[in-house]
mmCIF file of C-alpha atoms and ligand atoms in Angstrom:
data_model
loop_
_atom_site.group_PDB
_atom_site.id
_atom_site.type_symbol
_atom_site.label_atom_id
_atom_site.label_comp_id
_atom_site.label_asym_id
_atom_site.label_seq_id
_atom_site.Cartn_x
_atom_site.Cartn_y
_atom_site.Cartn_z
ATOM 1 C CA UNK L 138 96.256 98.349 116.114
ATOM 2 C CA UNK L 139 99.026 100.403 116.455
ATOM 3 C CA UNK L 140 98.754 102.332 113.245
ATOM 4 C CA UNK L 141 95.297 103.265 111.750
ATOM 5 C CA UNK L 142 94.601 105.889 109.263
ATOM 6 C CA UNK L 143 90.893 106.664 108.825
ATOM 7 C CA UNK L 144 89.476 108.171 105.622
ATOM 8 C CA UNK L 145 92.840 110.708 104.518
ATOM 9 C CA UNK L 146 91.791 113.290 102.660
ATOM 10 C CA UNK L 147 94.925 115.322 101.239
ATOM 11 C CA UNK L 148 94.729 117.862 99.756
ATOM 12 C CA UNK L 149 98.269 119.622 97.439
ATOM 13 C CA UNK L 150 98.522 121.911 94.891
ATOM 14 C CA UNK L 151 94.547 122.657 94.892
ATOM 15 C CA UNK L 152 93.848 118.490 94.164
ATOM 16 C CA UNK L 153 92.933 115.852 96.421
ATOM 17 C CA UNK L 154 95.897 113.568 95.935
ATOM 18 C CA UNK L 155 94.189 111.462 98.526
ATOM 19 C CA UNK L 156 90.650 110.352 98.912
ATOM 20 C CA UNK L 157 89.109 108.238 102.065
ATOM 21 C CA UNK L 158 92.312 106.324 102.853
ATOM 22 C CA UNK L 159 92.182 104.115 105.246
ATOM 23 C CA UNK L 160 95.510 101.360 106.436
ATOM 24 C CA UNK L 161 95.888 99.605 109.759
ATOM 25 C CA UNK L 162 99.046 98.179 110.634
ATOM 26 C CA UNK L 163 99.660 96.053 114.009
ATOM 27 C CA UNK L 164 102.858 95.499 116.083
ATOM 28 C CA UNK L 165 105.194 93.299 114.647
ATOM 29 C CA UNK L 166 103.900 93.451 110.825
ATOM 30 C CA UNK L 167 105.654 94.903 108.113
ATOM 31 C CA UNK L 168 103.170 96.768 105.628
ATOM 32 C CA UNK L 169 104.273 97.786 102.516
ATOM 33 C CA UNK L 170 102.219 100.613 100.456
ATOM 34 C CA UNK L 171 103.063 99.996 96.734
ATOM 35 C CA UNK L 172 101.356 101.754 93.950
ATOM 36 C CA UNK L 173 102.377 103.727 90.793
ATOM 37 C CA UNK L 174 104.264 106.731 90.361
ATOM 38 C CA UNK L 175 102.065 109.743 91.575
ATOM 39 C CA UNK L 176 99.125 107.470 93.513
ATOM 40 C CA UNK L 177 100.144 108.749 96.814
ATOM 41 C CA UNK L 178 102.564 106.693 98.650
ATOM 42 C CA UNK L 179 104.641 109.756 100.130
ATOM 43 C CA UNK L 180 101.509 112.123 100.529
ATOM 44 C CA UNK L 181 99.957 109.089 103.381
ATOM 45 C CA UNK L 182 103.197 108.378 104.673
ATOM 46 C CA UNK L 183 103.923 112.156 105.069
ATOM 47 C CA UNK L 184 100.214 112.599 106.711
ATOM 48 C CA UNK L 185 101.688 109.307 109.327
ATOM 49 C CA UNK L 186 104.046 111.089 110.420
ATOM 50 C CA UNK L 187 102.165 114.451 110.543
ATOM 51 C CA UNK L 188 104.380 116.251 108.266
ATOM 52 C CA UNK L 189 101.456 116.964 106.586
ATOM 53 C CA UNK L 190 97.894 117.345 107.596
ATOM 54 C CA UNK L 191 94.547 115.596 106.183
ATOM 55 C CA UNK L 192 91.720 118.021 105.162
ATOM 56 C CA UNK L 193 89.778 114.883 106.153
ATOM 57 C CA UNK L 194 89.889 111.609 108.515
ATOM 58 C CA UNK L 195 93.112 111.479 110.922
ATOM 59 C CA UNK L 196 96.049 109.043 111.821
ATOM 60 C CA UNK L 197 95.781 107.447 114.785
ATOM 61 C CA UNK L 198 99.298 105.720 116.938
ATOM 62 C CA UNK L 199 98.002 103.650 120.162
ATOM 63 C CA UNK L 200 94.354 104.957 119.779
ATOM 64 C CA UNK L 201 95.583 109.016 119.930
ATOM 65 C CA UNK L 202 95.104 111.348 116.930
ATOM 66 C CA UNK L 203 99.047 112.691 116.369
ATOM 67 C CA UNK L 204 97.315 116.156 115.768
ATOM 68 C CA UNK L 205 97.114 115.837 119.232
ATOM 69 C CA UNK L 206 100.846 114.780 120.328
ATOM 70 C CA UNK L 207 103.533 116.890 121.373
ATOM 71 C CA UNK L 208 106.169 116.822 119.120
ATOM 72 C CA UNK L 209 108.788 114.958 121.315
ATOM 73 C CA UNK L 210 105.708 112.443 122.122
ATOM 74 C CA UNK L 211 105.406 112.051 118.577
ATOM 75 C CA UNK L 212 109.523 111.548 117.712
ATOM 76 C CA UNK L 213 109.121 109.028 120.747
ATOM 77 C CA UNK L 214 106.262 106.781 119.183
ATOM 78 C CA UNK L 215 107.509 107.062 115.299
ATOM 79 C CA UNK L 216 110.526 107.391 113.009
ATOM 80 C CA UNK L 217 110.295 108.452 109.647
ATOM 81 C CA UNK L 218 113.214 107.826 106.908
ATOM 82 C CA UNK L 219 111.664 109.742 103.869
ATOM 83 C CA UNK L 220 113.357 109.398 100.252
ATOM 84 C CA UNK L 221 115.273 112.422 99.220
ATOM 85 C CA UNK L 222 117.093 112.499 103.069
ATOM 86 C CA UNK L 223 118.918 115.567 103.448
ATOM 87 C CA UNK L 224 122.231 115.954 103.571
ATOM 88 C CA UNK L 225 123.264 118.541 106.361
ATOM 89 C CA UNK L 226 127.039 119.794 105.647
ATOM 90 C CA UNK L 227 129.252 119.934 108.707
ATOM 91 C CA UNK L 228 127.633 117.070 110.648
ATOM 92 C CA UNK L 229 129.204 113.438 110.561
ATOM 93 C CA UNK L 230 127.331 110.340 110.014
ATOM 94 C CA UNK L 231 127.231 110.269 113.938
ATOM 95 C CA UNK L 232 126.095 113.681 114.513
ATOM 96 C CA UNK L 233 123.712 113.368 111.721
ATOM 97 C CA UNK L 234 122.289 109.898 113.455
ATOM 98 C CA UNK L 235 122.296 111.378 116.791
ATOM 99 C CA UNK L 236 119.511 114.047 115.466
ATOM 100 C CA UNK L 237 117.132 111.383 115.812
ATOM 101 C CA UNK L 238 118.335 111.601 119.833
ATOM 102 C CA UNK L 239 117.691 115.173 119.802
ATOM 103 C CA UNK L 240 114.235 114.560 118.225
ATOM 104 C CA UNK L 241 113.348 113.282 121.937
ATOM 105 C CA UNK L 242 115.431 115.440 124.277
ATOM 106 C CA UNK L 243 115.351 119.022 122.822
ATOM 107 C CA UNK L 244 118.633 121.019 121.918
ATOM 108 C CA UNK L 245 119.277 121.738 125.755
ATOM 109 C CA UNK L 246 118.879 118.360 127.569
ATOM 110 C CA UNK L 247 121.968 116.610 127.337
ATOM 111 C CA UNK L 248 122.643 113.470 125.797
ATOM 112 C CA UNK L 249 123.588 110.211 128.673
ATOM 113 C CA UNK L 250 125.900 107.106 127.737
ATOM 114 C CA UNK L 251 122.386 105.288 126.975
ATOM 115 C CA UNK L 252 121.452 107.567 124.261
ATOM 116 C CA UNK L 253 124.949 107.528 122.842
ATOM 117 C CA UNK L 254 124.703 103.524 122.568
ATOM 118 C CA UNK L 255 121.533 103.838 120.963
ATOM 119 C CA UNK L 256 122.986 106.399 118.513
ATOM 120 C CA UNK L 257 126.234 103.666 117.864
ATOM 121 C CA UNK L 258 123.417 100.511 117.455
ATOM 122 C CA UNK L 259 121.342 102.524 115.079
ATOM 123 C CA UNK L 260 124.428 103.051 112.792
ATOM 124 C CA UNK L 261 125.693 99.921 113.266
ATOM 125 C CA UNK L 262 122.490 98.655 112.318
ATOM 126 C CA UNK L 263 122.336 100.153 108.678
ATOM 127 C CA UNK L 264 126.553 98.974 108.656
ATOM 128 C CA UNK L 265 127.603 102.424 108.645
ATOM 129 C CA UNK L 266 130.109 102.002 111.754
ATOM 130 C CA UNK L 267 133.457 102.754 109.771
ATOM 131 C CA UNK L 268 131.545 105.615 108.261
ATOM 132 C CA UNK L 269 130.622 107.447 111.660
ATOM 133 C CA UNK L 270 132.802 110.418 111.570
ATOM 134 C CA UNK L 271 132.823 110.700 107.942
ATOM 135 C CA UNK L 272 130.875 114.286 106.467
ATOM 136 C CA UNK L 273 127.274 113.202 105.583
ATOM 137 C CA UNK L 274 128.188 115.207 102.661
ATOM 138 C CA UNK L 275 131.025 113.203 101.797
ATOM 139 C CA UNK L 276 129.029 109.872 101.788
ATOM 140 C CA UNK L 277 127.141 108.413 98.231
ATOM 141 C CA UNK L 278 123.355 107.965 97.334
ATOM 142 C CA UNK L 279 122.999 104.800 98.816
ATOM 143 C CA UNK L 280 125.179 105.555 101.992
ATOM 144 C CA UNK L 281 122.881 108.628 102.749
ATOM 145 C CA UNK L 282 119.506 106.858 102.753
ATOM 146 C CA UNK L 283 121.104 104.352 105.366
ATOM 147 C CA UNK L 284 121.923 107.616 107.492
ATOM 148 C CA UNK L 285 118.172 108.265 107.079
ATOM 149 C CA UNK L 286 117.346 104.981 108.411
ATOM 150 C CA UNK L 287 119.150 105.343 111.227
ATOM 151 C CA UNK L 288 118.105 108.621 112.199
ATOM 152 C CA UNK L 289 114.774 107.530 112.519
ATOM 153 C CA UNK L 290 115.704 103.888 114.248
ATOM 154 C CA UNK L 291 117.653 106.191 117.129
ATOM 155 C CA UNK L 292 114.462 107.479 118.230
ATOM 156 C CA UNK L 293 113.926 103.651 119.430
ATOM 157 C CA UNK L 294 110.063 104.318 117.705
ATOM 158 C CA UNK L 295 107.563 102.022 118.072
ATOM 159 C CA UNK L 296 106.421 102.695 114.360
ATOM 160 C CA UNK L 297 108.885 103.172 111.823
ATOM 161 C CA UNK L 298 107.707 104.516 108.420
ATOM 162 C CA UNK L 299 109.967 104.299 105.454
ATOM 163 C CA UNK L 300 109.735 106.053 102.434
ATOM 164 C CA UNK L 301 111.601 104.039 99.178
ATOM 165 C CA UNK L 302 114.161 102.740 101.611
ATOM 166 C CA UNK L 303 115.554 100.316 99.321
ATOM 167 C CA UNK L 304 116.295 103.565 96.864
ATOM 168 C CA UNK L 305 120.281 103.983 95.451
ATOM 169 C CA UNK L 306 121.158 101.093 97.144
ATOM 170 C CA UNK L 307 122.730 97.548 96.048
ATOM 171 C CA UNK L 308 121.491 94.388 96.180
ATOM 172 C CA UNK L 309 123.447 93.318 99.036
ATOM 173 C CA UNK L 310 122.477 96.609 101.154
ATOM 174 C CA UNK L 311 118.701 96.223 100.131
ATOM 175 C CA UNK L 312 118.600 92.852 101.188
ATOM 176 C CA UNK L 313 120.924 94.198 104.498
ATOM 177 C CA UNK L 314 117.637 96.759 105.195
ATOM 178 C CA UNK L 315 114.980 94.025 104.061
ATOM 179 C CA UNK L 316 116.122 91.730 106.745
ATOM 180 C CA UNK L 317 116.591 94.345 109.353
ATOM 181 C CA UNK L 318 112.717 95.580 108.863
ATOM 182 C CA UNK L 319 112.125 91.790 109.618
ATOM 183 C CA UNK L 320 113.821 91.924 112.883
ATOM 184 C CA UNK L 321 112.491 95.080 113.690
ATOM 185 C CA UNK L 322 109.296 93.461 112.573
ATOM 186 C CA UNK L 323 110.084 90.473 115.197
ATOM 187 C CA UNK L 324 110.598 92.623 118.031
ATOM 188 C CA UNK L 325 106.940 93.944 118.289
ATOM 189 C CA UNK L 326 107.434 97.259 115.871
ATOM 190 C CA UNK L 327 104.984 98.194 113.392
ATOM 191 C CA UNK L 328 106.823 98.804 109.840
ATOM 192 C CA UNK L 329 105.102 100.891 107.343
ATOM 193 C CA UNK L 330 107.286 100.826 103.976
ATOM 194 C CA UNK L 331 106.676 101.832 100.496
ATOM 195 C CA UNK L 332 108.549 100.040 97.856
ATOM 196 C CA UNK L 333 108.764 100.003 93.907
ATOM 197 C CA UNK L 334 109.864 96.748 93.784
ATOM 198 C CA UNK L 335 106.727 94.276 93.784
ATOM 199 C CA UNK L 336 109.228 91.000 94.818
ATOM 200 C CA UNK L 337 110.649 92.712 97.286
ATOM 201 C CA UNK L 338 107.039 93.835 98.585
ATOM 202 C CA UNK L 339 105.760 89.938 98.470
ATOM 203 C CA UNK L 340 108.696 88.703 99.801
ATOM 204 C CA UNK L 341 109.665 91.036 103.075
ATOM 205 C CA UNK L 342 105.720 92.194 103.877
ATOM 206 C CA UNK L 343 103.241 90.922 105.776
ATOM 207 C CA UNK L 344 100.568 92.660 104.105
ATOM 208 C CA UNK L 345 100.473 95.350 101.448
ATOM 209 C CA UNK L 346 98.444 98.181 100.624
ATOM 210 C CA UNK L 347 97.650 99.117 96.781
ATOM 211 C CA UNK L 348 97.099 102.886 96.203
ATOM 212 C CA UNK L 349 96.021 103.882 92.401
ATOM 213 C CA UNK L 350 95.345 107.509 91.911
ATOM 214 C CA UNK L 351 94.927 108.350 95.556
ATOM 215 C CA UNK L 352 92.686 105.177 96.666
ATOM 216 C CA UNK L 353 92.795 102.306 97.899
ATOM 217 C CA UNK L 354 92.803 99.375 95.355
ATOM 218 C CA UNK L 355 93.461 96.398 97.893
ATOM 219 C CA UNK L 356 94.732 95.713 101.055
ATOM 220 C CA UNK L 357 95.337 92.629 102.609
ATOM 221 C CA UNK L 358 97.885 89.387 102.416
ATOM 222 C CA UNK L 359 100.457 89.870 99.356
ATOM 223 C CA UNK L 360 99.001 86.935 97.712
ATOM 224 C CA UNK L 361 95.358 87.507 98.143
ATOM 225 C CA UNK L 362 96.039 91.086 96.871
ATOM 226 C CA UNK L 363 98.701 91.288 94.205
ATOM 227 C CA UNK L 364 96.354 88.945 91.968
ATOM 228 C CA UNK L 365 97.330 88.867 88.269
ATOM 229 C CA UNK L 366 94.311 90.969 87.394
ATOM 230 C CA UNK L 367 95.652 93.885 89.505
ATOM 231 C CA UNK L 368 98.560 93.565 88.548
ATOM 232 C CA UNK L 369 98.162 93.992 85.145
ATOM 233 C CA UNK L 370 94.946 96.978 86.154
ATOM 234 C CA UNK L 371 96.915 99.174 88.095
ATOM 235 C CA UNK L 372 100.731 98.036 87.311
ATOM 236 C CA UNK L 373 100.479 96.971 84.136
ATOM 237 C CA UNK L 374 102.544 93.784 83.970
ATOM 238 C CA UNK L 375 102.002 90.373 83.245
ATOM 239 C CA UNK L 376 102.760 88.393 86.678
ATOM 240 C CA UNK L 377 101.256 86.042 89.492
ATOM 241 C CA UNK L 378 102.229 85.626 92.950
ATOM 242 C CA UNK L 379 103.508 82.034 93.500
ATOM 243 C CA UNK L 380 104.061 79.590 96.458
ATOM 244 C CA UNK L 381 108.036 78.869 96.380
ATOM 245 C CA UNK L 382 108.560 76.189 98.648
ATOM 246 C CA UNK L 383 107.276 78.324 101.686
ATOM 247 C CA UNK L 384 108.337 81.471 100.557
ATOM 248 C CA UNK L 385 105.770 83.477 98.406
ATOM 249 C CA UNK L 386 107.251 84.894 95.291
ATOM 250 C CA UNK L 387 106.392 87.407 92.700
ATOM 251 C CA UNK L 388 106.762 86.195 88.768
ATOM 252 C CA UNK L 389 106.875 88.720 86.208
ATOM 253 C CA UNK L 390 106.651 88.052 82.683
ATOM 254 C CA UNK L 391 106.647 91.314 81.314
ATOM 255 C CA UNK L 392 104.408 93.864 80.552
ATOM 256 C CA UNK L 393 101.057 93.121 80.387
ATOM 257 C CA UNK L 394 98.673 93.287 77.241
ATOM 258 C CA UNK L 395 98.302 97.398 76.759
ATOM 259 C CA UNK L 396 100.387 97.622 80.034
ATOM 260 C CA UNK L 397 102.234 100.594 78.928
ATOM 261 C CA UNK L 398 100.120 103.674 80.200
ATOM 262 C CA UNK L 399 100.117 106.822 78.699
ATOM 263 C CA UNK L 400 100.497 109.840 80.790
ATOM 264 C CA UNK L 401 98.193 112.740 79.369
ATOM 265 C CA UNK L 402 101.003 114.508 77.219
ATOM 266 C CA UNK L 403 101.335 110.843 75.479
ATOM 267 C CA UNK L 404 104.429 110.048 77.359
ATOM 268 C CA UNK L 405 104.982 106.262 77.533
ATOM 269 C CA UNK L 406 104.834 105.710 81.596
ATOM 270 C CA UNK L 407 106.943 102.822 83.013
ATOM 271 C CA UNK L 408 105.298 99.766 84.641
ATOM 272 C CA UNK L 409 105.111 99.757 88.133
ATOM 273 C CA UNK L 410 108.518 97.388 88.753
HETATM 274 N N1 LIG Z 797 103.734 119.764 96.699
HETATM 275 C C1 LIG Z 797 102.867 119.272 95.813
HETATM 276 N N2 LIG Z 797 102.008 120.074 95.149
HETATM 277 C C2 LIG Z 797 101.120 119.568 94.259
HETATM 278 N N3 LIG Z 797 101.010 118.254 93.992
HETATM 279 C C3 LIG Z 797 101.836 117.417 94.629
HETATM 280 C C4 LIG Z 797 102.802 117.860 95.571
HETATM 281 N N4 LIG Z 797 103.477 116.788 96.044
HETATM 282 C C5 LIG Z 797 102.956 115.716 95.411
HETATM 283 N N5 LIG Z 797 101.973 116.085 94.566
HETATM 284 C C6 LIG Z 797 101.162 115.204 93.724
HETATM 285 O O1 LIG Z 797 100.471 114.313 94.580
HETATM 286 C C7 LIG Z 797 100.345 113.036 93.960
HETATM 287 C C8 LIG Z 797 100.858 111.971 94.921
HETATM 288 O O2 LIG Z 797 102.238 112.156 95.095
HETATM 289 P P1 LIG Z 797 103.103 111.177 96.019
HETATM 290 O O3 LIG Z 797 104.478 111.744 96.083
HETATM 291 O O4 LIG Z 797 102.379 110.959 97.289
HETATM 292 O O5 LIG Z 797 103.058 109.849 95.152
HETATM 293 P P2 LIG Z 797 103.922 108.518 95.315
HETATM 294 O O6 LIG Z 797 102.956 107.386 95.187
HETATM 295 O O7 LIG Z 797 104.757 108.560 96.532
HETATM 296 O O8 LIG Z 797 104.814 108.597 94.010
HETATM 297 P P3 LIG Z 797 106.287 108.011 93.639
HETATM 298 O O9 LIG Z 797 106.111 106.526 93.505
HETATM 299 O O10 LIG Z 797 106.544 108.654 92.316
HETATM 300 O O11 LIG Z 797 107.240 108.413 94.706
HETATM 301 C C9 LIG Z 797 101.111 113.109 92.656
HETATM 302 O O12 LIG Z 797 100.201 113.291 91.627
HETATM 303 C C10 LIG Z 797 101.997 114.324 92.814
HETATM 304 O O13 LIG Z 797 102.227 114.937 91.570
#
């Protein structure tokens, strides 16, 4: 495996938003993490990429704890695109991108002509190459998260972890990222991605991970996992995974019988789509 969390503990805000969580993800799978608002999606994606640290278990890349990495080891062996990317005044889409470079190298090393093609791939590869000398603040919603993506796809990791990457952006450009994780995917990297959207998760993964309240519900193949029982448990919509002439495709009815949760100050939470 190239990926393997074992037992995450997290701990924020005095709670433990996390409790025993464990995920393995091999080279060349795309994994998606889904789960409702709050159950902890960002908090194990964050403790991946050792932006925060478990009060119990560890993450493991290639075998080795990433407590233990050096920090340009670590930018060398994963990428992280996280959801609210920031937007850094004064740098162009390029410059922005090319942080991902500097991730490896330090501030003092100079870039070479090979890390200044990888920094031109990874923005052509989110379709941002008539935006690369435009102000990062000068760019929308959707425009920024693709900056994200390509940040973290310049430090040519060999796991990529994605927070909401389909977030702010249209249907064409979701599908544009989808396809690319697949490719990724294809060329031996391991993909970790959460995403809201259960058809996108059923489609594009290879196998998903359900977290529900900081725990793991399921984990497995999207069919075996997203079975109309969970889905109306933890999600709370009516809907079945279905076989659609080789491709495997979500159906969703609606919500599901008392599928409306309330959240404790009797707000009406939204399903999990
Ligand atoms: N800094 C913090 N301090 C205290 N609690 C936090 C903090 N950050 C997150 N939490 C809590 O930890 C829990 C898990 O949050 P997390 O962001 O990991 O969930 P998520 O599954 O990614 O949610 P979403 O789908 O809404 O993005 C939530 O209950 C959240 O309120």
């Amino acid at each position: 495996m190239l990926l393997t969390a074992l037992g995450v503990t997290a701990r924020l805000g005095g709670a433990d938003v996390l409790r025993g969580v464990g995920i393995t993800v091999a080279p060349g799978e795309v994994h998606g993490l889904v789960g409702p608002n709050g159950s902890g999606k960002t908090t194990l994606l964050r403790c991946c990429y050792r932006a925060l640290e478990p009060s119990a278990g560890a993450v493991l890349v290639g075998g080795e704890d990433v407590r233990r990495m050096r920090r340009r080891s670590l930018a060398g062996l994963v990428g992280a695109s996280t959801q609210e990317p920031p937007a850094l005044g004064g740098l162009t889409v390029h410059e922005s991108v090319r942080l991902g470079r500097t991730a490896l190298r330090g501030w003092l090393e100079p870039m070479d002509g090979e890390d200044e093609r990888i920094v031109d791939d990874a923005v052509a590869q989110v379709g941002l190459t008539g935006f690369a000398e435009r102000d990062v603040t000068a760019l929308s919603g959707g425009e920024r998260q693709r900056v994200s993506i390509a940040r973290a796809l310049a430090q040519r990791p060999r796991v990529l972890l994605l927070d909401e990457p389909t977030n702010h952006l249209d249907l064409r450009h979701q599908l544009t990222v989808l396809e690319l994780l697949r490719a990724l995917a294809a060329d031996g990297m391991a993909v970790v991605v959460t995403l809201h959207d259960l058809r996108w998760a059923v489609e594009y993964c290879d196998a998903l991970t359900v977290l529900d309240i900081g725990e793991v519900r399921a984990s497995g193949q999207p069919g075996d996992v997203l079975t109309p029982a969970l889905l109306a448990d933890v999600f709370g919509v009516d809907g079945a995974v279905r076989d659609g002439g080789g491709r495997r495709l979500l159906d969703v009815r609606g919500l599901a019988e008392g599928g409306a949760r309330l959240d404790g100050d009797g707000t009406v939470m939204e399903a999990g789509l």
